Coordinates of C-alpha atoms in Angstrom, one line a residue:
Chain A
M1 CA -32.0 -17.5 -15.6
V2 CA -33.4 -14.7 -13.3
E3 CA -35.5 -12.5 -15.6
V4 CA -34.0 -9.2 -16.2
S5 CA -37.0 -6.9 -17.3
E6 CA -36.9 -4.2 -20.0
Q7 CA -38.1 -1.8 -17.2
L8 CA -34.5 -2.7 -15.2
I9 CA -32.3 -2.5 -18.6
A10 CA -34.2 1.1 -19.2
G11 CA -33.3 2.1 -16.0
L12 CA -29.7 1.0 -16.1
K13 CA -29.2 2.6 -19.7
K14 CA -30.8 6.2 -18.4
K15 CA -28.5 5.8 -15.3
A16 CA -25.5 5.4 -17.3
V17 CA -26.4 8.3 -19.6
T18 CA -26.3 10.6 -16.6
L19 CA -23.2 9.0 -14.9
R20 CA -21.5 10.0 -18.4
K21 CA -23.2 13.4 -18.5
H22 CA -21.6 13.8 -15.2
I23 CA -17.9 12.5 -16.1
I24 CA -17.9 15.0 -19.1
R25 CA -18.9 17.8 -17.0
M26 CA -16.2 16.9 -14.1
T27 CA -13.3 16.4 -16.5
H28 CA -14.2 19.4 -18.3
N29 CA -14.7 21.7 -15.2
A30 CA -11.0 20.6 -14.0
Q31 CA -9.8 20.5 -17.4
S32 CA -7.7 17.6 -16.7
G33 CA -8.3 13.8 -15.7
H34 CA -9.5 10.5 -17.7
P35 CA -12.7 10.3 -19.4
G36 CA -12.2 7.9 -21.8
G37 CA -11.3 4.9 -19.5
S38 CA -14.1 6.3 -17.0
M39 CA -17.0 6.1 -19.9
S40 CA -15.6 2.6 -21.0
A41 CA -15.9 1.4 -17.5
C42 CA -19.7 3.3 -17.0
D43 CA -21.7 0.6 -17.8
I44 CA -20.4 -2.0 -15.5
V45 CA -20.1 0.6 -12.8
T46 CA -24.1 1.5 -13.3
A47 CA -24.9 -2.3 -13.0
L48 CA -23.1 -2.9 -9.9
Y49 CA -24.2 0.1 -8.0
F50 CA -27.9 0.8 -9.1
H51 CA -28.8 -3.2 -9.2
I52 CA -26.0 -5.6 -7.5
L53 CA -24.1 -3.9 -4.9
R54 CA -25.7 -4.0 -1.5
V55 CA -24.5 -0.8 -0.1
D56 CA -26.0 1.9 2.5
P57 CA -25.4 5.5 1.2
S58 CA -26.2 6.5 5.0
N59 CA -23.6 4.1 6.5
P60 CA -20.8 3.7 4.1
T61 CA -18.6 1.4 6.4
W62 CA -21.1 -1.0 7.1
P63 CA -19.5 -4.2 7.5
D64 CA -22.1 -6.4 5.9
R65 CA -21.5 -4.5 2.4
D66 CA -20.2 -5.5 -0.6
R67 CA -17.1 -4.5 -1.9
F68 CA -16.6 -2.2 -4.6
V69 CA -12.7 -2.2 -5.8
L70 CA -11.7 0.2 -8.7
S71 CA -8.2 -1.1 -9.5
K72 CA -7.9 1.3 -12.2
G73 CA -7.7 4.4 -10.4
H74 CA -7.7 7.0 -13.2
A75 CA -11.3 5.9 -13.9
C76 CA -12.6 7.4 -10.4
P77 CA -15.0 10.1 -12.4
V78 CA -17.1 7.6 -13.2
W79 CA -17.4 6.1 -9.3
Y80 CA -17.8 9.5 -7.6
A81 CA -20.6 10.1 -10.1
A82 CA -21.9 7.0 -9.2
L83 CA -21.6 7.3 -5.5
A84 CA -23.2 11.0 -6.0
E85 CA -26.3 9.3 -7.7
R86 CA -26.3 6.6 -5.4
G87 CA -26.9 8.9 -2.4
F88 CA -23.2 8.8 -0.5
F89 CA -22.7 12.6 -1.1
P90 CA -24.2 15.6 -2.9
V91 CA -23.9 15.6 -6.7
E92 CA -23.0 19.6 -6.7
E93 CA -19.9 18.0 -5.2
L94 CA -18.7 16.4 -8.6
M95 CA -17.9 19.7 -9.6
T96 CA -15.3 19.6 -6.8
F97 CA -13.3 17.1 -8.5
R98 CA -9.5 17.4 -8.5
K99 CA -10.0 21.0 -6.9
L100 CA -7.7 22.0 -3.8
N101 CA -9.4 21.0 -0.6
S102 CA -12.0 18.6 -2.4
R103 CA -13.0 15.4 -1.2
L104 CA -12.9 14.1 -4.9
Q105 CA -8.9 13.5 -5.3
G106 CA -7.7 13.0 -8.6
H107 CA -7.3 9.4 -7.7
P108 CA -9.6 7.6 -5.4
E109 CA -8.3 8.2 -1.6
L110 CA -9.2 6.0 1.3
G111 CA -11.1 7.5 4.1
T112 CA -11.8 10.6 2.3
T113 CA -14.6 10.2 0.0
P114 CA -17.7 8.4 1.5
G115 CA -18.3 4.9 -0.3
V116 CA -14.4 5.0 -2.0
E117 CA -13.1 1.4 -0.8
N118 CA -9.1 2.0 -1.7
A119 CA -6.9 3.9 -3.0
A120 CA -5.4 3.5 -6.2
G121 CA -3.5 5.4 -9.1
A122 CA -0.3 3.4 -9.5
E123 CA -1.9 0.7 -11.4
G124 CA -2.0 -2.9 -10.7
Q125 CA -2.8 -2.5 -6.7
G126 CA -6.3 -3.2 -6.7
L127 CA -7.0 -7.0 -7.5
S128 CA -4.3 -8.0 -4.3
F129 CA -6.1 -5.5 -2.5
S130 CA -9.6 -7.2 -3.0
V131 CA -8.0 -10.7 -2.6
G132 CA -7.3 -9.5 1.0
L133 CA -11.0 -8.3 1.4
A134 CA -12.4 -11.6 0.3
L135 CA -9.9 -13.7 2.2
A136 CA -11.5 -11.4 5.3
A137 CA -15.3 -12.4 4.4
R138 CA -13.9 -16.0 4.2
M139 CA -12.7 -15.7 7.8
D140 CA -15.3 -14.2 9.4
H141 CA -18.0 -16.3 7.4
K142 CA -19.6 -13.3 5.7
A143 CA -21.8 -13.5 2.7
W144 CA -20.6 -10.0 1.2
R145 CA -19.0 -10.0 -2.1
T146 CA -16.0 -8.2 -4.1
Y147 CA -15.9 -7.1 -7.1
C148 CA -13.2 -5.3 -8.5
V149 CA -12.6 -3.2 -11.9
L150 CA -9.5 -3.4 -13.6
G151 CA -8.1 -1.7 -16.8
D152 CA -6.5 -3.4 -19.4
G153 CA -3.6 -1.7 -19.7
E154 CA -3.4 -3.1 -15.9
Q155 CA -2.7 -6.5 -17.8
D156 CA 0.8 -5.0 -18.1
V157 CA 1.6 -5.0 -14.3
G158 CA 3.4 -7.9 -12.9
Q159 CA 1.3 -7.6 -9.6
T160 CA -2.1 -8.5 -11.6
W161 CA -0.6 -11.7 -12.1
E162 CA 0.6 -12.2 -8.5
A163 CA -2.6 -11.5 -7.4
A164 CA -4.8 -13.7 -10.0
M165 CA -2.5 -16.4 -8.7
A166 CA -3.6 -15.8 -5.1
A167 CA -6.8 -15.4 -6.0
S168 CA -7.1 -18.7 -7.6
K169 CA -5.1 -20.7 -4.7
Y170 CA -7.3 -19.6 -2.2
G171 CA -10.4 -20.4 -4.8
L172 CA -12.0 -17.1 -3.9
D173 CA -15.4 -17.6 -5.6
S174 CA -17.0 -14.3 -3.9
L175 CA -14.3 -12.2 -5.8
T176 CA -15.6 -10.8 -9.3
A177 CA -12.8 -9.2 -11.5
F178 CA -14.1 -7.1 -14.6
I179 CA -11.5 -6.8 -16.9
D180 CA -12.4 -3.3 -18.8
R181 CA -11.0 -4.1 -22.1
N182 CA -11.4 -1.0 -24.1
G183 CA -8.0 -1.4 -26.1
I184 CA -6.4 1.8 -25.4
Q185 CA -4.1 2.8 -22.8
Q186 CA -2.6 6.2 -22.2
E187 CA 0.4 6.0 -25.0
G188 CA -1.9 3.6 -27.7
R189 CA -3.5 0.7 -28.4
T190 CA -2.7 -2.4 -25.8
E191 CA -1.9 -4.2 -28.6
D192 CA 1.1 -2.2 -29.9
I193 CA 2.1 -0.9 -26.5
M194 CA 2.0 -4.2 -25.2
P195 CA 0.2 -7.2 -26.6
L196 CA -2.0 -8.7 -24.2
E197 CA -3.9 -11.3 -26.3
P198 CA -5.1 -14.4 -25.7
L199 CA -6.4 -12.7 -22.6
A200 CA -8.9 -15.0 -21.6
E201 CA -6.5 -18.0 -22.1
K202 CA -4.4 -16.3 -20.0
W203 CA -6.9 -15.9 -16.8
E204 CA -8.2 -19.3 -17.8
A205 CA -4.4 -20.6 -17.3
F206 CA -4.5 -18.8 -13.9
N207 CA -7.4 -21.3 -13.2
W208 CA -10.3 -18.5 -12.9
H209 CA -13.3 -18.9 -14.3
V210 CA -13.5 -16.7 -17.2
L211 CA -16.2 -14.9 -19.5
T212 CA -16.2 -12.8 -22.1
I213 CA -18.8 -10.1 -22.8
D214 CA -19.9 -7.1 -24.3
G215 CA -19.3 -4.7 -21.4
H216 CA -22.1 -2.1 -22.8
D217 CA -24.7 -4.6 -22.9
F218 CA -26.6 -4.8 -19.5
R219 CA -28.2 -8.0 -19.9
Q220 CA -24.9 -9.6 -20.6
I221 CA -22.9 -7.6 -17.9
L222 CA -25.9 -8.6 -15.1
A223 CA -25.9 -12.3 -16.6
A224 CA -22.1 -12.5 -15.9
I225 CA -22.5 -11.0 -12.6
E226 CA -25.0 -14.1 -12.0
E227 CA -22.6 -16.5 -13.4
A228 CA -20.2 -15.3 -11.0
H229 CA -22.2 -15.7 -8.0
R230 CA -23.1 -19.0 -9.0
T231 CA -19.3 -20.5 -9.6
R232 CA -17.9 -22.4 -6.7
G233 CA -14.5 -22.8 -5.7
R234 CA -12.8 -20.4 -8.3
P235 CA -12.9 -16.3 -8.8
T236 CA -14.7 -15.4 -12.0
A237 CA -13.1 -13.0 -14.5
V238 CA -15.7 -11.3 -16.7
I239 CA -13.7 -9.7 -19.9
A240 CA -15.8 -6.9 -20.6
R241 CA -15.4 -5.8 -24.5
T242 CA -15.6 -2.1 -24.6
V243 CA -15.0 1.0 -26.2
K244 CA -13.3 3.7 -24.8
G245 CA -14.9 6.9 -24.8
K246 CA -18.2 4.9 -25.2
G247 CA -21.7 7.3 -25.4
V248 CA -20.2 10.4 -27.3
S249 CA -19.0 10.0 -30.8
F250 CA -16.0 12.0 -31.2
M251 CA -14.3 10.6 -28.4
E252 CA -15.3 6.7 -28.8
N253 CA -11.9 4.9 -29.6
K254 CA -9.8 7.9 -29.6
I255 CA -6.3 7.6 -27.7
K256 CA -6.4 11.1 -26.7
Y257 CA -9.4 10.9 -24.6
H258 CA -7.6 8.7 -22.5
G259 CA -6.3 11.6 -20.4
A260 CA -7.6 14.9 -21.5
A261 CA -10.8 16.8 -21.0
T262 CA -12.8 18.2 -23.5
S263 CA -12.9 22.0 -24.8
D264 CA -15.6 23.7 -24.3
D265 CA -17.0 23.5 -27.8
E266 CA -16.5 19.7 -27.3
L267 CA -18.5 20.0 -23.9
K268 CA -21.6 21.5 -25.7
L269 CA -21.7 18.6 -28.4
A270 CA -20.9 15.6 -26.1
L271 CA -23.6 16.8 -23.5
A272 CA -26.0 17.5 -26.9
E273 CA -25.4 13.7 -27.9
L274 CA -26.2 12.3 -24.2
E275 CA -29.3 14.2 -23.8
A276 CA -30.5 13.4 -26.9
M277 CA -29.8 10.0 -26.0
E278 CA -31.5 10.8 -22.6
A279 CA -34.5 12.1 -24.6
A280 CA -34.8 8.8 -26.4
F281 CA -35.5 6.6 -23.5
Chain B
M1 CA -4.5 -10.8 13.9
V2 CA -3.1 -12.5 10.8
V3 CA 0.3 -13.0 9.0
V4 CA 1.0 -13.1 5.2
G5 CA 4.0 -14.6 4.1
A6 CA 6.2 -14.9 1.0
D7 CA 7.9 -17.8 1.0
T8 CA 10.3 -16.7 3.8
T9 CA 7.7 -18.5 6.6
E10 CA 10.5 -20.7 7.7
S11 CA 13.5 -18.5 8.1
I12 CA 11.9 -15.7 9.8
K13 CA 10.0 -17.9 12.1
T14 CA 6.2 -17.0 11.2
I15 CA 5.7 -20.6 10.5
E16 CA 5.3 -21.0 14.3
F17 CA 2.3 -18.8 14.5
A18 CA 1.0 -20.9 11.5
K19 CA 1.3 -23.8 13.8
A20 CA -0.6 -22.7 16.4
F21 CA -3.2 -20.9 14.2
P22 CA -3.3 -22.8 10.8
D23 CA -5.9 -20.6 9.3
R24 CA -4.6 -17.4 10.2
L25 CA -1.5 -17.6 7.9
F26 CA -1.5 -16.9 4.1
Q27 CA 1.7 -18.3 2.4
L28 CA 1.7 -16.3 -1.1
G29 CA 4.7 -17.1 -2.4
I30 CA 7.5 -14.4 -3.8
A31 CA 5.2 -12.1 -4.6
E32 CA 5.7 -9.3 -2.1
P33 CA 3.5 -6.1 -3.7
N34 CA 1.1 -9.1 -3.8
M35 CA 1.3 -9.6 -0.3
I36 CA 1.4 -6.3 1.1
S37 CA -1.9 -5.2 -0.9
V38 CA -3.8 -8.5 0.3
A39 CA -2.5 -7.4 3.9
A40 CA -3.9 -4.1 3.2
G41 CA -7.4 -5.6 2.1
L42 CA -7.3 -7.6 5.0
A43 CA -6.9 -4.8 7.3
A44 CA -9.6 -2.7 5.3
A45 CA -12.2 -5.4 6.7
G46 CA -10.8 -5.0 10.2
K47 CA -8.1 -7.8 10.5
I48 CA -4.8 -6.9 12.1
P49 CA -2.1 -8.3 9.6
F50 CA 1.3 -8.8 10.0
A51 CA 3.2 -8.8 6.5
A52 CA 6.6 -10.7 7.6
T53 CA 9.5 -11.6 5.1
Y54 CA 13.0 -10.4 4.5
S55 CA 14.0 -6.5 4.7
V56 CA 15.1 -6.1 1.1
F57 CA 11.6 -7.3 -0.2
G58 CA 9.3 -6.3 2.7
S59 CA 10.8 -2.2 2.1
A60 CA 12.5 -1.5 -1.0
H61 CA 10.8 -4.0 -3.5
T62 CA 7.3 -3.0 -2.2
Y63 CA 7.9 0.7 -1.7
N64 CA 5.0 2.4 -3.7
V65 CA 2.6 -0.4 -2.7
I66 CA 3.5 0.1 1.1
R67 CA 3.3 3.9 0.1
Q68 CA -0.4 3.9 -2.0
N69 CA -1.9 0.7 -0.2
V70 CA -0.8 0.8 3.6
A71 CA 0.3 4.7 4.1
Y72 CA -1.8 6.4 2.2
T73 CA -4.9 4.6 3.2
N74 CA -3.7 4.8 7.0
L75 CA -4.7 1.3 6.9
N76 CA -3.7 -1.5 10.0
V77 CA -0.8 -3.2 8.4
K78 CA 2.4 -4.0 10.2
I79 CA 4.9 -5.0 8.4
F80 CA 7.6 -6.7 10.1
C81 CA 11.3 -7.5 8.7
S82 CA 14.0 -9.7 9.5
H83 CA 17.6 -10.0 7.6
A84 CA 18.2 -5.9 7.5
G85 CA 21.5 -4.7 7.2
L86 CA 24.9 -6.0 6.6
T87 CA 24.4 -8.9 9.0
V88 CA 22.9 -10.9 7.1
G89 CA 26.2 -11.9 5.9
P90 CA 27.3 -13.9 3.3
D91 CA 24.2 -13.7 1.0
G92 CA 25.8 -10.5 -0.2
A93 CA 24.7 -6.9 -1.0
T94 CA 21.4 -8.0 -3.0
H95 CA 20.1 -9.2 0.6
Q96 CA 21.9 -6.6 2.8
I97 CA 19.4 -3.5 2.8
N98 CA 20.9 -0.5 4.5
E99 CA 18.1 2.0 3.2
D100 CA 15.4 0.6 4.4
I101 CA 14.9 2.9 7.2
A102 CA 15.0 5.7 4.7
L103 CA 12.7 4.6 2.8
M104 CA 10.0 4.0 5.6
R105 CA 10.5 7.1 7.4
G106 CA 10.0 9.4 4.3
I107 CA 6.6 8.0 4.0
P108 CA 3.7 10.2 5.9
R109 CA 1.6 8.1 8.4
M110 CA 4.4 5.7 8.8
T111 CA 5.8 4.3 12.1
V112 CA 9.3 2.9 12.3
L113 CA 10.6 0.6 14.6
V114 CA 14.3 -0.7 15.1
P115 CA 14.2 -3.4 18.3
A116 CA 17.5 -3.8 19.8
D117 CA 17.1 -7.5 20.7
G118 CA 14.8 -10.4 21.0
P119 CA 12.9 -9.2 24.2
E120 CA 12.3 -5.8 22.5
T121 CA 10.9 -7.5 19.3
A122 CA 8.7 -8.9 21.1
K123 CA 7.0 -5.6 22.6
C124 CA 7.3 -4.3 19.2
V125 CA 5.0 -7.0 18.1
D126 CA 2.7 -6.2 20.9
A127 CA 3.0 -2.4 20.6
A128 CA 2.5 -2.0 16.8
G129 CA -0.4 -4.8 17.2
A130 CA -1.8 -2.5 19.6
M131 CA -1.8 0.9 17.9
K132 CA -4.0 1.8 15.2
G133 CA -2.1 2.4 11.7
P134 CA 0.7 1.2 9.8
V135 CA 4.2 0.2 10.9
Y136 CA 7.4 -0.8 9.7
C137 CA 9.6 -3.0 11.9
R138 CA 13.0 -4.0 10.7
F139 CA 15.5 -6.0 12.7
S140 CA 18.6 -8.4 12.0
R141 CA 19.0 -12.2 11.8
T142 CA 22.4 -12.0 13.7
N143 CA 22.4 -12.9 17.0
V144 CA 22.7 -10.1 19.7
P145 CA 22.9 -9.7 23.1
T146 CA 19.9 -8.5 25.7
V147 CA 20.3 -5.0 26.2
T148 CA 17.0 -4.0 27.4
S149 CA 15.5 -5.7 30.6
A150 CA 12.1 -7.1 30.9
E151 CA 11.2 -4.4 33.2
D152 CA 11.6 -1.6 30.7
G153 CA 8.6 -0.3 29.8
F154 CA 8.3 0.5 26.0
A155 CA 6.1 2.7 24.3
I156 CA 6.4 3.7 20.6
G157 CA 7.7 7.4 20.2
K158 CA 9.8 6.8 23.6
A159 CA 13.6 6.8 23.4
R160 CA 14.9 4.8 26.2
V161 CA 18.1 6.2 28.3
L162 CA 20.1 2.9 29.0
R163 CA 22.7 4.4 31.0
D164 CA 23.3 7.8 31.9
G165 CA 26.1 10.1 31.5
F166 CA 27.0 14.0 31.0
D167 CA 29.7 14.5 28.5
V168 CA 28.7 12.7 25.1
T169 CA 25.2 10.6 24.2
L170 CA 25.4 7.8 22.0
I171 CA 22.3 7.3 20.2
G172 CA 21.7 3.9 18.6
C173 CA 19.1 1.6 17.1
G174 CA 19.0 -2.3 16.4
I175 CA 22.3 -4.1 16.5
M176 CA 24.0 -1.0 17.3
V177 CA 22.7 -0.5 20.8
A178 CA 24.8 -3.1 22.1
R179 CA 28.1 -1.7 20.4
C180 CA 27.1 1.6 22.1
L181 CA 27.0 0.4 25.2
E182 CA 30.4 -1.4 24.8
A183 CA 31.6 2.3 23.6
A184 CA 30.5 3.7 26.8
A185 CA 32.0 1.6 28.9
T186 CA 35.1 2.0 27.2
L187 CA 35.0 5.7 27.3
E188 CA 34.1 5.5 31.1
R189 CA 37.6 4.0 31.5
E190 CA 38.9 7.5 29.6
R191 CA 37.0 9.2 32.0
I192 CA 34.4 10.5 29.6
S193 CA 30.8 10.0 30.8
A194 CA 28.7 9.0 28.1
R195 CA 24.7 8.8 27.9
V196 CA 23.4 6.2 25.9
I197 CA 19.7 6.0 24.1
N198 CA 18.4 3.1 22.7
L199 CA 16.2 4.8 19.4
S200 CA 13.9 1.7 18.9
T201 CA 11.4 4.2 17.4
V202 CA 12.8 6.0 14.9
K203 CA 9.6 7.7 13.8
P204 CA 7.8 9.5 15.5
L205 CA 11.2 10.8 17.0
D206 CA 11.6 11.6 20.3
L207 CA 12.6 14.9 20.2
A208 CA 12.2 15.8 24.1
T209 CA 14.6 13.1 24.8
I210 CA 17.3 13.8 21.7
D211 CA 16.8 17.4 22.7
R212 CA 17.7 16.9 26.5
A213 CA 20.8 15.0 25.4
A214 CA 21.8 17.4 23.0
R215 CA 21.6 20.2 25.9
E216 CA 23.0 18.1 28.8
T217 CA 25.6 16.4 26.9
G218 CA 26.6 18.8 24.1
G219 CA 27.7 16.3 21.5
I220 CA 26.0 13.3 19.9
V221 CA 27.2 9.7 18.2
T222 CA 24.6 7.8 16.5
A223 CA 25.2 4.4 15.3
E224 CA 23.0 2.3 13.1
E225 CA 23.4 -0.7 11.0
H226 CA 22.3 1.7 8.1
T227 CA 23.4 4.1 5.6
V228 CA 24.1 7.2 7.2
V229 CA 22.0 9.0 4.0
H230 CA 18.8 9.9 5.6
G231 CA 19.1 7.3 8.4
I232 CA 18.9 7.5 12.2
G233 CA 22.0 9.8 11.9
A234 CA 20.3 11.8 9.7
A235 CA 17.0 12.0 11.5
V236 CA 19.0 13.2 15.1
A237 CA 20.9 16.0 12.9
S238 CA 18.0 17.5 11.9
A239 CA 16.0 17.2 15.0
I240 CA 19.0 18.8 17.1
A241 CA 20.0 21.2 14.0
A242 CA 16.4 22.8 14.4
N243 CA 16.6 22.9 18.1
H244 CA 19.9 23.1 20.0
P245 CA 22.8 22.1 17.4
V246 CA 25.8 20.1 18.7
P247 CA 28.5 18.3 17.1
I248 CA 27.5 15.3 15.7
A249 CA 29.0 12.0 14.2
M250 CA 27.2 9.1 12.1
V251 CA 28.8 6.0 12.7
G252 CA 26.9 3.7 9.6
V253 CA 27.0 2.6 6.1
Q254 CA 28.9 5.3 4.5
D255 CA 26.9 5.4 0.9
V256 CA 28.0 2.3 -0.3
F257 CA 26.9 -1.7 -0.8
G258 CA 28.0 -4.2 1.4
E259 CA 29.1 -7.3 0.2
S260 CA 29.6 -11.4 1.0
G261 CA 31.3 -12.4 4.4
E262 CA 30.7 -13.3 8.0
A263 CA 28.6 -10.8 9.8
E264 CA 31.1 -9.8 12.2
E265 CA 33.9 -9.2 10.0
L266 CA 31.4 -7.3 7.6
L267 CA 30.6 -4.9 11.1
H268 CA 34.3 -4.8 11.2
K269 CA 35.1 -3.9 7.4
Y270 CA 32.8 -1.1 7.1
G271 CA 33.0 0.8 10.9
L272 CA 29.9 -0.6 12.7
T273 CA 31.9 -1.5 16.0
A274 CA 32.4 -0.1 19.4
E275 CA 35.7 1.4 18.4
K276 CA 34.3 3.6 15.7
I277 CA 31.7 4.9 17.9
V278 CA 34.8 5.8 20.7
E279 CA 36.5 7.6 17.8
G280 CA 33.0 9.3 17.0
A281 CA 33.0 10.2 20.6
H282 CA 36.5 11.6 20.4
D283 CA 35.9 13.7 17.3
V284 CA 32.9 15.0 18.7
L285 CA 34.4 16.4 22.2
K286 CA 37.4 18.0 20.0
R287 CA 35.0 19.7 17.6
R288 CA 32.9 20.8 20.6
D289 CA 35.8 22.1 22.3
R290 CA 37.5 24.0 20.0

């Protein structure tokens, strides 16, 4: 086990609060977008962009960079926030999200936003795309790795399982998939819409190395990534138990905030909570 | 260059590529949406992937994956599909896709190719590999006579006049190009001079060659192994309507599904014959001279 310092964890926690504030502001400003699933994935994205990924903001298409693929494209506010904070484009640009002529489209567009690696919106395509990336890395004997974040709603999509089979067929151990298991999709609880459990067993049956973690605990996130790096011959699926809307009390576990922005009053409340959290560090 | 396949590599012969380059063909099973997205990922990392299977699976079954993961991303994916149209024959309507040109030409950034014969299909492979961006190329399983010559230059976006003529123009793609030439020979015996154009690039359309044909011959017959709804007939009709309207007749599948049968039987039953092209020419000339 690599020692994870208190300082590192504190820094990541603080960064995640910053990203959550961006998510709330961006979706409020747009009066649309998907804050709930952005906030559930926020700690995973923070850990990747601020500790794991070898990327170069000054050279977003550096061939040897690690690849981050967001399969659940509706959660792009967290991606844009992380990219801006990481220096891929100015933080001020976040307020153009979903506006006309913006580089920050309502769902990710490849080639427009510096640092964005895939187009997503129609669910269930990102893991297959990641399989293609990982196959290319292997062909070229490259060390870069591919990390894909999927929603749990995407476990409904047949193509996700097509990709799961292909990744294990080719033993793509440079591929790590995070399943943002927040338990809520657009119309309700995942277990009511289309039961997914036993989910870990499903991924195991597809011959993936499977880990189940608390997706808001940075120590567990980093340990899971480290274990994925050590795993040979199989891709790793990290089922990250998360809370939709995590970080703002009245948004947590609320189906409504899958695809609804905050009102003016809610914005103030949400930012006040997040700022109080920030001040506590 | 790499190839991705979907349990059809033997019948469409990509297995030959695997014999030469065993590490560069990825067999992904009966999972075409995954196949297309994997190709997109390979392209995003700098490979030139050819995704090859039967047309019905490589277009209709994967439409939204192509739209989002290939065209919207503008990635360098080449989708090459065999078994297009009625001539897949006894397999029946489930396999006879007559709508793929319509689907693919509607997608922004997509280049759509329909080669007329074997040598032109090879040229399409080379040209598609050499250009940057998404390509959809469809061809048929049935044997076709060679109508293009090795010396013919080939360029994506360029329609080729195979036979000159001044009374009417026959514009065909795929297996119907040979039938257009046959129809032109029949028309010649009737002292009707027919120009024949091989429209092997459906998109981007060669507007200049089509416009010239409309102006110089005054009437057009299109012929395609595809529905006349949004196929090459529709593409040509909207092009001439915008520039130089002339009477047009469309030979193709008339908004119906096919059925089991031998290729030639089906072409006859569904009106995809040289005779129907000749009839179309007569009809166009009658309407023009009215």
